[in-house]
Amino acid sequence: MAETPPQPANDLDEGRMAFTEHIRELRERLRYAVMALAAGFAVSLKFSEEIFVVLARPLLETWKTMQPKNEALGESSFYFGGLIDPFWTYFSLAFWAGIFLSSPVIFYQLWKFIAPGLYKKERRWGILFAVVSALLFAGGALFCYTMVLPAICEFLLNYATESLSVGDTEVGLRPLLGMREYLNFAKKLLIGFGLIFELPLVIMVMAFAGIVTHRSLWKFNRWAVLLSFLVAAMLTPPDIYSQLFMAGPLVVLYNISIILAFFITKAKERKARKLDESDSE
């Protein structure tokens, strides 16, 4: 692993905090993050019905496309099993949509908490870190919404049939969609993909900090593939199709991260060599 090039003491120590100051800083950052989340929640709650319709669009459009070919797919309506279900569905949806809306502020507060442990130059990247984090998170969710959700919905709706028979026994399988169940299903996928798209940024930060290099990441690659499937199993609904859709991009993102770490590590090693040469002179 490449050593971090030496830095002037005041470049690192300025901005360092004692343990009690870290606790106060954590409380302050959490307060700002919660305030941003509350504002995002309030806005999302006002438009929760519209957000639900947008969230349901991949399923409904897939349903409409498949309906002429499959008579078991009747009317594409959502149902609720209890009187309170719509309220809790919209409330939960507003909370998670609020997280998406407030994610730039949340990521920025995370950076502000981490920044005192970094060098001066590294602290200046806070706003860029927050913006890139939010864009990657939104990009992962958008990829899931446009590519993954329709494909998974089509795969699962194919189980609907008018005639499932064994011998003389016949039974039909018709979907009865609960709005709460669909929200939980879509939410898991959207948040899961949003999180895994953060992987290149996380590894870039670790490479800048000298925690990992492209060499160590490459050695870990075979285990990363296995870990990708384990993570996909935890972050997706319990069907193999969803897990494959998540594990595949996760493996690709990990290998992209290795390439990014290669350039970062090489740049740090060149800088370290120049410092050694200047010291020897």
PDB file of C-alpha atoms in Angstrom:
ATOM      1  CA  MET A   1       0.000   0.000   0.000  1.00  0.00           C
ATOM      2  CA  ALA A   2       1.383   3.419  -0.917  1.00  0.00           C
ATOM      3  CA  GLU A   3       2.304   5.663   1.987  1.00  0.00           C
ATOM      4  CA  THR A   4       0.579   9.007   2.340  1.00  0.00           C
ATOM      5  CA  PRO A   5       3.039  11.764   1.474  1.00  0.00           C
ATOM      6  CA  PRO A   6       4.171  13.797   4.470  1.00  0.00           C
ATOM      7  CA  GLN A   7       2.231  16.971   5.123  1.00  0.00           C
ATOM      8  CA  PRO A   8       3.054  19.987   7.240  1.00  0.00           C
ATOM      9  CA  ALA A   9       1.856  19.490  10.781  1.00  0.00           C
ATOM     10  CA  ASN A  10      -0.329  22.593  10.833  1.00  0.00           C
ATOM     11  CA  ASP A  11      -1.963  21.453   7.576  1.00  0.00           C
ATOM     12  CA  LEU A  12      -3.345  18.394   9.357  1.00  0.00           C
ATOM     13  CA  ASP A  13      -3.726  19.550  12.946  1.00  0.00           C
ATOM     14  CA  GLU A  14      -5.622  22.736  12.222  1.00  0.00           C
ATOM     15  CA  GLY A  15      -9.269  21.851  12.510  1.00  0.00           C
ATOM     16  CA  ARG A  16      -8.655  18.692  14.588  1.00  0.00           C
ATOM     17  CA  MET A  17     -11.107  18.261  17.446  1.00  0.00           C
ATOM     18  CA  ALA A  18     -11.115  16.756  20.902  1.00  0.00           C
ATOM     19  CA  PHE A  19     -13.520  13.887  21.609  1.00  0.00           C
ATOM     20  CA  THR A  20     -16.113  16.135  23.285  1.00  0.00           C
ATOM     21  CA  GLU A  21     -15.940  18.539  20.341  1.00  0.00           C
ATOM     22  CA  HIS A  22     -16.557  15.603  17.986  1.00  0.00           C
ATOM     23  CA  ILE A  23     -19.700  14.747  19.938  1.00  0.00           C
ATOM     24  CA  ARG A  24     -20.920  18.346  19.740  1.00  0.00           C
ATOM     25  CA  GLU A  25     -20.077  18.431  16.029  1.00  0.00           C
ATOM     26  CA  LEU A  26     -21.998  15.163  15.477  1.00  0.00           C
ATOM     27  CA  ARG A  27     -25.059  16.592  17.234  1.00  0.00           C
ATOM     28  CA  GLU A  28     -24.905  19.754  15.137  1.00  0.00           C
ATOM     29  CA  ARG A  29     -24.566  17.843  11.858  1.00  0.00           C
ATOM     30  CA  LEU A  30     -27.415  15.522  12.833  1.00  0.00           C
ATOM     31  CA  ARG A  31     -29.586  18.535  13.656  1.00  0.00           C
ATOM     32  CA  TYR A  32     -29.047  20.108  10.232  1.00  0.00           C
ATOM     33  CA  ALA A  33     -29.612  16.752   8.508  1.00  0.00           C
ATOM     34  CA  VAL A  34     -32.866  16.192  10.417  1.00  0.00           C
ATOM     35  CA  MET A  35     -34.044  19.730   9.592  1.00  0.00           C
ATOM     36  CA  ALA A  36     -33.391  19.089   5.889  1.00  0.00           C
ATOM     37  CA  LEU A  37     -35.184  15.741   6.102  1.00  0.00           C
ATOM     38  CA  ALA A  38     -38.170  17.373   7.833  1.00  0.00           C
ATOM     39  CA  ALA A  39     -38.416  19.981   5.070  1.00  0.00           C
ATOM     40  CA  GLY A  40     -38.166  17.272   2.380  1.00  0.00           C
ATOM     41  CA  PHE A  41     -40.795  15.210   4.204  1.00  0.00           C
ATOM     42  CA  ALA A  42     -43.205  18.152   4.415  1.00  0.00           C
ATOM     43  CA  VAL A  43     -42.917  18.860   0.682  1.00  0.00           C
ATOM     44  CA  SER A  44     -43.237  15.164  -0.211  1.00  0.00           C
ATOM     45  CA  LEU A  45     -46.270  14.681   2.029  1.00  0.00           C
ATOM     46  CA  LYS A  46     -48.126  17.420   0.159  1.00  0.00           C
ATOM     47  CA  PHE A  47     -47.532  15.601  -3.130  1.00  0.00           C
ATOM     48  CA  SER A  48     -47.590  12.027  -1.800  1.00  0.00           C
ATOM     49  CA  GLU A  49     -50.471  10.881  -4.032  1.00  0.00           C
ATOM     50  CA  GLU A  50     -48.746  12.201  -7.160  1.00  0.00           C
ATOM     51  CA  ILE A  51     -45.469  10.584  -6.079  1.00  0.00           C
ATOM     52  CA  PHE A  52     -47.222   7.234  -5.623  1.00  0.00           C
ATOM     53  CA  VAL A  53     -48.650   7.416  -9.156  1.00  0.00           C
ATOM     54  CA  VAL A  54     -45.181   8.177 -10.564  1.00  0.00           C
ATOM     55  CA  LEU A  55     -43.689   5.335  -8.506  1.00  0.00           C
ATOM     56  CA  ALA A  56     -46.350   2.924  -9.785  1.00  0.00           C
ATOM     57  CA  ARG A  57     -45.878   3.908 -13.448  1.00  0.00           C
ATOM     58  CA  PRO A  58     -43.269   1.204 -14.330  1.00  0.00           C
ATOM     59  CA  LEU A  59     -45.606  -1.498 -13.037  1.00  0.00           C
ATOM     60  CA  LEU A  60     -48.765  -0.071 -14.592  1.00  0.00           C
ATOM     61  CA  GLU A  61     -47.188   0.491 -18.016  1.00  0.00           C
ATOM     62  CA  THR A  62     -45.712  -3.024 -17.991  1.00  0.00           C
ATOM     63  CA  TRP A  63     -49.102  -4.404 -16.922  1.00  0.00           C
ATOM     64  CA  LYS A  64     -50.854  -2.528 -19.738  1.00  0.00           C
ATOM     65  CA  THR A  65     -48.371  -3.860 -22.308  1.00  0.00           C
ATOM     66  CA  MET A  66     -48.766  -7.459 -21.128  1.00  0.00           C
ATOM     67  CA  GLN A  67     -52.545  -7.397 -20.613  1.00  0.00           C
ATOM     68  CA  PRO A  68     -53.611  -8.196 -24.220  1.00  0.00           C
ATOM     69  CA  LYS A  69     -51.396 -11.312 -24.204  1.00  0.00           C
ATOM     70  CA  ASN A  70     -52.391 -12.564 -20.753  1.00  0.00           C
ATOM     71  CA  GLU A  71     -56.087 -12.713 -19.810  1.00  0.00           C
ATOM     72  CA  ALA A  72     -55.204 -13.402 -16.181  1.00  0.00           C
ATOM     73  CA  LEU A  73     -54.061  -9.796 -15.872  1.00  0.00           C
ATOM     74  CA  GLY A  74     -57.308  -8.019 -15.210  1.00  0.00           C
ATOM     75  CA  GLU A  75     -57.754  -4.369 -14.302  1.00  0.00           C
ATOM     76  CA  SER A  76     -54.529  -2.702 -13.171  1.00  0.00           C
ATOM     77  CA  SER A  77     -55.753  -1.323  -9.841  1.00  0.00           C
ATOM     78  CA  PHE A  78     -54.203  -1.178  -6.385  1.00  0.00           C
ATOM     79  CA  TYR A  79     -56.024  -2.398  -3.299  1.00  0.00           C
ATOM     80  CA  PHE A  80     -55.671  -1.812   0.409  1.00  0.00           C
ATOM     81  CA  GLY A  81     -56.451  -4.433   3.018  1.00  0.00           C
ATOM     82  CA  GLY A  82     -57.025  -2.125   5.991  1.00  0.00           C
ATOM     83  CA  LEU A  83     -58.652   1.284   6.333  1.00  0.00           C
ATOM     84  CA  ILE A  84     -55.429   2.844   7.563  1.00  0.00           C
ATOM     85  CA  ASP A  85     -53.243   1.407   4.778  1.00  0.00           C
ATOM     86  CA  PRO A  86     -53.492   4.384   2.374  1.00  0.00           C
ATOM     87  CA  PHE A  87     -52.557   6.828   5.147  1.00  0.00           C
ATOM     88  CA  TRP A  88     -49.481   4.849   6.211  1.00  0.00           C
ATOM     89  CA  THR A  89     -48.479   4.219   2.594  1.00  0.00           C
ATOM     90  CA  TYR A  90     -48.508   7.936   1.770  1.00  0.00           C
ATOM     91  CA  PHE A  91     -46.806   8.764   5.080  1.00  0.00           C
ATOM     92  CA  SER A  92     -44.024   6.231   4.489  1.00  0.00           C
ATOM     93  CA  LEU A  93     -43.663   7.301   0.874  1.00  0.00           C
ATOM     94  CA  ALA A  94     -43.290  10.955   1.940  1.00  0.00           C
ATOM     95  CA  PHE A  95     -40.565   9.987   4.416  1.00  0.00           C
ATOM     96  CA  TRP A  96     -38.466   8.112   1.846  1.00  0.00           C
ATOM     97  CA  ALA A  97     -39.070  10.741  -0.840  1.00  0.00           C
ATOM     98  CA  GLY A  98     -37.950  13.306   1.734  1.00  0.00           C
ATOM     99  CA  ILE A  99     -34.665  11.434   2.090  1.00  0.00           C
ATOM    100  CA  PHE A 100     -34.139  11.672  -1.670  1.00  0.00           C
ATOM    101  CA  LEU A 101     -34.929  15.405  -1.685  1.00  0.00           C
ATOM    102  CA  SER A 102     -32.706  16.194   1.280  1.00  0.00           C
ATOM    103  CA  SER A 103     -29.848  13.872   0.281  1.00  0.00           C
ATOM    104  CA  PRO A 104     -27.524  16.713  -0.909  1.00  0.00           C
ATOM    105  CA  VAL A 105     -27.770  18.381   2.514  1.00  0.00           C
ATOM    106  CA  ILE A 106     -27.409  15.050   4.342  1.00  0.00           C
ATOM    107  CA  PHE A 107     -24.294  14.106   2.359  1.00  0.00           C
ATOM    108  CA  TYR A 108     -22.857  17.601   2.900  1.00  0.00           C
ATOM    109  CA  GLN A 109     -23.353  17.299   6.669  1.00  0.00           C
ATOM    110  CA  LEU A 110     -21.658  13.905   6.547  1.00  0.00           C
ATOM    111  CA  TRP A 111     -18.684  15.482   4.795  1.00  0.00           C
ATOM    112  CA  LYS A 112     -18.536  18.343   7.323  1.00  0.00           C
ATOM    113  CA  PHE A 113     -18.332  15.766  10.120  1.00  0.00           C
ATOM    114  CA  ILE A 114     -15.536  13.841   8.376  1.00  0.00           C
ATOM    115  CA  ALA A 115     -13.598  16.932   7.218  1.00  0.00           C
ATOM    116  CA  PRO A 116     -11.742  17.775  10.483  1.00  0.00           C
ATOM    117  CA  GLY A 117      -9.825  14.493  10.163  1.00  0.00           C
ATOM    118  CA  LEU A 118      -8.564  15.388   6.681  1.00  0.00           C
ATOM    119  CA  TYR A 119      -5.898  17.677   5.275  1.00  0.00           C
ATOM    120  CA  LYS A 120      -6.705  21.272   4.304  1.00  0.00           C
ATOM    121  CA  LYS A 121      -6.747  20.532   0.577  1.00  0.00           C
ATOM    122  CA  GLU A 122      -9.057  17.578   1.096  1.00  0.00           C
ATOM    123  CA  ARG A 123     -11.524  19.637   3.144  1.00  0.00           C
ATOM    124  CA  ARG A 124     -12.189  21.930   0.196  1.00  0.00           C
ATOM    125  CA  TRP A 125     -13.973  19.147  -1.671  1.00  0.00           C
ATOM    126  CA  GLY A 126     -17.016  19.212   0.643  1.00  0.00           C
ATOM    127  CA  ILE A 127     -19.593  20.755  -1.693  1.00  0.00           C
ATOM    128  CA  LEU A 128     -18.400  18.657  -4.646  1.00  0.00           C
ATOM    129  CA  PHE A 129     -18.614  15.530  -2.457  1.00  0.00           C
ATOM    130  CA  ALA A 130     -22.198  16.396  -1.469  1.00  0.00           C
ATOM    131  CA  VAL A 131     -23.273  17.114  -5.062  1.00  0.00           C
ATOM    132  CA  VAL A 132     -21.602  14.014  -6.531  1.00  0.00           C
ATOM    133  CA  SER A 133     -22.999  11.823  -3.728  1.00  0.00           C
ATOM    134  CA  ALA A 134     -26.523  13.096  -4.349  1.00  0.00           C
ATOM    135  CA  LEU A 135     -26.163  12.689  -8.132  1.00  0.00           C
ATOM    136  CA  LEU A 136     -24.870   9.121  -7.790  1.00  0.00           C
ATOM    137  CA  PHE A 137     -27.660   8.239  -5.365  1.00  0.00           C
ATOM    138  CA  ALA A 138     -30.294   9.750  -7.669  1.00  0.00           C
ATOM    139  CA  GLY A 139     -28.626   8.140 -10.699  1.00  0.00           C
ATOM    140  CA  GLY A 140     -28.804   4.703  -9.109  1.00  0.00           C
ATOM    141  CA  ALA A 141     -32.473   5.186  -8.246  1.00  0.00           C
ATOM    142  CA  LEU A 142     -33.204   6.471 -11.768  1.00  0.00           C
ATOM    143  CA  PHE A 143     -31.432   3.477 -13.317  1.00  0.00           C
ATOM    144  CA  CYS A 144     -33.580   1.207 -11.168  1.00  0.00           C
ATOM    145  CA  TYR A 145     -36.776   3.119 -12.033  1.00  0.00           C
ATOM    146  CA  THR A 146     -36.251   3.136 -15.797  1.00  0.00           C
ATOM    147  CA  MET A 147     -34.437  -0.164 -16.403  1.00  0.00           C
ATOM    148  CA  VAL A 148     -34.766  -2.548 -13.482  1.00  0.00           C
ATOM    149  CA  LEU A 149     -38.299  -2.047 -12.145  1.00  0.00           C
ATOM    150  CA  PRO A 150     -40.055  -2.606 -15.518  1.00  0.00           C
ATOM    151  CA  ALA A 151     -37.971  -5.728 -16.211  1.00  0.00           C
ATOM    152  CA  ILE A 152     -38.612  -7.213 -12.765  1.00  0.00           C
ATOM    153  CA  CYS A 153     -42.326  -6.363 -12.943  1.00  0.00           C
ATOM    154  CA  GLU A 154     -42.591  -8.087 -16.330  1.00  0.00           C
ATOM    155  CA  PHE A 155     -40.780 -11.156 -15.005  1.00  0.00           C
ATOM    156  CA  LEU A 156     -43.012 -11.439 -11.927  1.00  0.00           C
ATOM    157  CA  LEU A 157     -46.281 -10.681 -13.748  1.00  0.00           C
ATOM    158  CA  ASN A 158     -45.553 -13.584 -16.077  1.00  0.00           C
ATOM    159  CA  TYR A 159     -46.559 -15.858 -13.196  1.00  0.00           C
ATOM    160  CA  ALA A 160     -50.179 -14.785 -13.719  1.00  0.00           C
ATOM    161  CA  THR A 161     -52.128 -17.395 -15.650  1.00  0.00           C
ATOM    162  CA  GLU A 162     -55.715 -18.437 -16.328  1.00  0.00           C
ATOM    163  CA  SER A 163     -54.930 -22.124 -16.257  1.00  0.00           C
ATOM    164  CA  LEU A 164     -52.377 -23.773 -14.011  1.00  0.00           C
ATOM    165  CA  SER A 165     -53.207 -27.483 -14.151  1.00  0.00           C
ATOM    166  CA  VAL A 166     -52.027 -30.781 -12.750  1.00  0.00           C
ATOM    167  CA  GLY A 167     -54.067 -33.732 -14.008  1.00  0.00           C
ATOM    168  CA  ASP A 168     -57.752 -32.841 -13.699  1.00  0.00           C
ATOM    169  CA  THR A 169     -57.123 -29.971 -11.290  1.00  0.00           C
ATOM    170  CA  GLU A 170     -56.965 -26.450 -12.686  1.00  0.00           C
ATOM    171  CA  VAL A 171     -56.353 -23.195 -10.889  1.00  0.00           C
ATOM    172  CA  GLY A 172     -55.909 -19.614 -12.037  1.00  0.00           C
ATOM    173  CA  LEU A 173     -53.319 -17.207 -10.663  1.00  0.00           C
ATOM    174  CA  ARG A 174     -54.365 -13.568 -10.712  1.00  0.00           C
ATOM    175  CA  PRO A 175     -52.422 -10.657  -9.200  1.00  0.00           C
ATOM    176  CA  LEU A 176     -54.108  -8.606  -6.469  1.00  0.00           C
ATOM    177  CA  LEU A 177     -51.797  -5.686  -5.811  1.00  0.00           C
ATOM    178  CA  GLY A 178     -51.674  -4.015  -2.411  1.00  0.00           C
ATOM    179  CA  MET A 179     -50.413  -0.433  -2.474  1.00  0.00           C
ATOM    180  CA  ARG A 180     -48.418  -0.927   0.727  1.00  0.00           C
ATOM    181  CA  GLU A 181     -46.748  -4.097  -0.562  1.00  0.00           C
ATOM    182  CA  TYR A 182     -45.801  -2.430  -3.838  1.00  0.00           C
ATOM    183  CA  LEU A 183     -44.282   0.552  -2.018  1.00  0.00           C
ATOM    184  CA  ASN A 184     -42.120  -1.760   0.103  1.00  0.00           C
ATOM    185  CA  PHE A 185     -41.062  -3.670  -3.012  1.00  0.00           C
ATOM    186  CA  ALA A 186     -40.156  -0.567  -5.057  1.00  0.00           C
ATOM    187  CA  LYS A 187     -38.597   1.234  -2.090  1.00  0.00           C
ATOM    188  CA  LYS A 188     -36.150  -1.586  -1.427  1.00  0.00           C
ATOM    189  CA  LEU A 189     -34.996  -1.595  -5.016  1.00  0.00           C
ATOM    190  CA  LEU A 190     -34.712   2.187  -5.417  1.00  0.00           C
ATOM    191  CA  ILE A 191     -32.791   2.735  -2.182  1.00  0.00           C
ATOM    192  CA  GLY A 192     -30.632  -0.327  -2.795  1.00  0.00           C
ATOM    193  CA  PHE A 193     -29.570   0.879  -6.243  1.00  0.00           C
ATOM    194  CA  GLY A 194     -29.057   4.398  -4.927  1.00  0.00           C
ATOM    195  CA  LEU A 195     -26.661   3.066  -2.294  1.00  0.00           C
ATOM    196  CA  ILE A 196     -24.651   0.775  -4.562  1.00  0.00           C
ATOM    197  CA  PHE A 197     -24.075   3.606  -7.041  1.00  0.00           C
ATOM    198  CA  GLU A 198     -22.191   5.380  -4.228  1.00  0.00           C
ATOM    199  CA  LEU A 199     -19.503   2.664  -4.324  1.00  0.00           C
ATOM    200  CA  PRO A 200     -17.075   4.425  -6.730  1.00  0.00           C
ATOM    201  CA  LEU A 201     -17.185   7.599  -4.636  1.00  0.00           C
ATOM    202  CA  VAL A 202     -16.631   5.712  -1.379  1.00  0.00           C
ATOM    203  CA  ILE A 203     -13.645   3.858  -2.817  1.00  0.00           C
ATOM    204  CA  MET A 204     -12.232   7.095  -4.290  1.00  0.00           C
ATOM    205  CA  VAL A 205     -12.337   8.723  -0.838  1.00  0.00           C
ATOM    206  CA  MET A 206     -10.655   5.643   0.672  1.00  0.00           C
ATOM    207  CA  ALA A 207      -7.984   5.735  -2.051  1.00  0.00           C
ATOM    208  CA  PHE A 208      -7.321   9.441  -1.420  1.00  0.00           C
ATOM    209  CA  ALA A 209      -6.986   8.659   2.294  1.00  0.00           C
ATOM    210  CA  GLY A 210      -4.524   5.854   1.539  1.00  0.00           C
ATOM    211  CA  ILE A 211      -6.766   3.167   3.040  1.00  0.00           C
ATOM    212  CA  VAL A 212      -6.932   1.154  -0.198  1.00  0.00           C
ATOM    213  CA  THR A 213      -5.014   0.975  -3.457  1.00  0.00           C
ATOM    214  CA  HIS A 214      -5.882  -0.512  -6.835  1.00  0.00           C
ATOM    215  CA  ARG A 215      -3.621  -3.453  -5.960  1.00  0.00           C
ATOM    216  CA  SER A 216      -5.483  -4.341  -2.761  1.00  0.00           C
ATOM    217  CA  LEU A 217      -8.845  -3.853  -4.493  1.00  0.00           C
ATOM    218  CA  TRP A 218      -7.831  -6.160  -7.347  1.00  0.00           C
ATOM    219  CA  LYS A 219      -6.722  -8.868  -4.918  1.00  0.00           C
ATOM    220  CA  PHE A 220     -10.110  -8.621  -3.215  1.00  0.00           C
ATOM    221  CA  ASN A 221     -12.000  -8.840  -6.528  1.00  0.00           C
ATOM    222  CA  ARG A 222     -13.067 -12.497  -6.291  1.00  0.00           C
ATOM    223  CA  TRP A 223     -14.457 -11.883  -2.806  1.00  0.00           C
ATOM    224  CA  ALA A 224     -16.126  -8.701  -4.023  1.00  0.00           C
ATOM    225  CA  VAL A 225     -18.188 -10.755  -6.480  1.00  0.00           C
ATOM    226  CA  LEU A 226     -19.435 -12.995  -3.669  1.00  0.00           C
ATOM    227  CA  LEU A 227     -20.052  -9.982  -1.443  1.00  0.00           C
ATOM    228  CA  SER A 228     -22.022  -8.325  -4.260  1.00  0.00           C
ATOM    229  CA  PHE A 229     -24.510 -11.185  -4.290  1.00  0.00           C
ATOM    230  CA  LEU A 230     -24.782 -11.126  -0.486  1.00  0.00           C
ATOM    231  CA  VAL A 231     -25.432  -7.385  -0.505  1.00  0.00           C
ATOM    232  CA  ALA A 232     -27.966  -7.799  -3.330  1.00  0.00           C
ATOM    233  CA  ALA A 233     -29.757 -10.487  -1.306  1.00  0.00           C
ATOM    234  CA  MET A 234     -30.048  -8.073   1.632  1.00  0.00           C
ATOM    235  CA  LEU A 235     -31.117  -4.997  -0.362  1.00  0.00           C
ATOM    236  CA  THR A 236     -33.614  -6.524  -2.786  1.00  0.00           C
ATOM    237  CA  PRO A 237     -36.908  -8.428  -2.516  1.00  0.00           C
ATOM    238  CA  PRO A 238     -36.452 -12.191  -2.104  1.00  0.00           C
ATOM    239  CA  ASP A 239     -36.387 -13.187  -5.764  1.00  0.00           C
ATOM    240  CA  ILE A 240     -33.314 -14.210  -7.744  1.00  0.00           C
ATOM    241  CA  TYR A 241     -34.179 -11.908 -10.656  1.00  0.00           C
ATOM    242  CA  SER A 242     -33.952  -8.749  -8.519  1.00  0.00           C
ATOM    243  CA  GLN A 243     -30.734  -9.977  -6.925  1.00  0.00           C
ATOM    244  CA  LEU A 244     -29.082 -10.606 -10.296  1.00  0.00           C
ATOM    245  CA  PHE A 245     -30.123  -7.160 -11.496  1.00  0.00           C
ATOM    246  CA  MET A 246     -28.391  -5.593  -8.493  1.00  0.00           C
ATOM    247  CA  ALA A 247     -25.349  -7.868  -8.191  1.00  0.00           C
ATOM    248  CA  GLY A 248     -24.362  -7.328 -11.843  1.00  0.00           C
ATOM    249  CA  PRO A 249     -24.068  -3.502 -11.678  1.00  0.00           C
ATOM    250  CA  LEU A 250     -22.390  -3.813  -8.265  1.00  0.00           C
ATOM    251  CA  VAL A 251     -19.602  -5.965  -9.727  1.00  0.00           C
ATOM    252  CA  VAL A 252     -19.222  -3.521 -12.642  1.00  0.00           C
ATOM    253  CA  LEU A 253     -19.090  -0.517 -10.288  1.00  0.00           C
ATOM    254  CA  TYR A 254     -16.487  -2.238  -8.132  1.00  0.00           C
ATOM    255  CA  ASN A 255     -14.220  -2.786 -11.137  1.00  0.00           C
ATOM    256  CA  ILE A 256     -14.730   0.817 -12.264  1.00  0.00           C
ATOM    257  CA  SER A 257     -13.655   1.800  -8.756  1.00  0.00           C
ATOM    258  CA  ILE A 258     -10.425  -0.175  -9.210  1.00  0.00           C
ATOM    259  CA  ILE A 259      -9.618   1.903 -12.314  1.00  0.00           C
ATOM    260  CA  LEU A 260     -10.309   5.140 -10.423  1.00  0.00           C
ATOM    261  CA  ALA A 261      -8.162   3.948  -7.517  1.00  0.00           C
ATOM    262  CA  PHE A 262      -5.358   3.146  -9.993  1.00  0.00           C
ATOM    263  CA  PHE A 263      -5.135   6.778 -11.159  1.00  0.00           C
ATOM    264  CA  ILE A 264      -5.381   8.123  -7.599  1.00  0.00           C
ATOM    265  CA  THR A 265      -2.716   5.759  -6.250  1.00  0.00           C
ATOM    266  CA  LYS A 266      -0.337   6.456  -9.137  1.00  0.00           C
ATOM    267  CA  ALA A 267      -0.742  10.223  -8.621  1.00  0.00           C
ATOM    268  CA  LYS A 268      -0.031   9.867  -4.887  1.00  0.00           C
ATOM    269  CA  GLU A 269       3.030   7.692  -5.574  1.00  0.00           C
ATOM    270  CA  ARG A 270       4.411  10.225  -8.080  1.00  0.00           C
ATOM    271  CA  LYS A 271       3.942  12.992  -5.539  1.00  0.00           C
ATOM    272  CA  ALA A 272       5.668  10.925  -2.850  1.00  0.00           C
ATOM    273  CA  ARG A 273       8.635  10.238  -5.172  1.00  0.00           C
ATOM    274  CA  LYS A 274       9.009  13.939  -5.946  1.00  0.00           C
ATOM    275  CA  LEU A 275       9.033  14.752  -2.230  1.00  0.00           C
ATOM    276  CA  ASP A 276      11.666  12.051  -1.606  1.00  0.00           C
ATOM    277  CA  GLU A 277      13.826  13.431  -4.412  1.00  0.00           C
ATOM    278  CA  SER A 278      13.531  16.991  -3.130  1.00  0.00           C
ATOM    279  CA  ASP A 279      14.416  15.816   0.399  1.00  0.00           C
ATOM    280  CA  SER A 280      17.463  13.881  -0.818  1.00  0.00           C
ATOM    281  CA  GLU A 281      18.729  16.951  -2.634  1.00  0.00           C
TER     282      GLU A 281
END
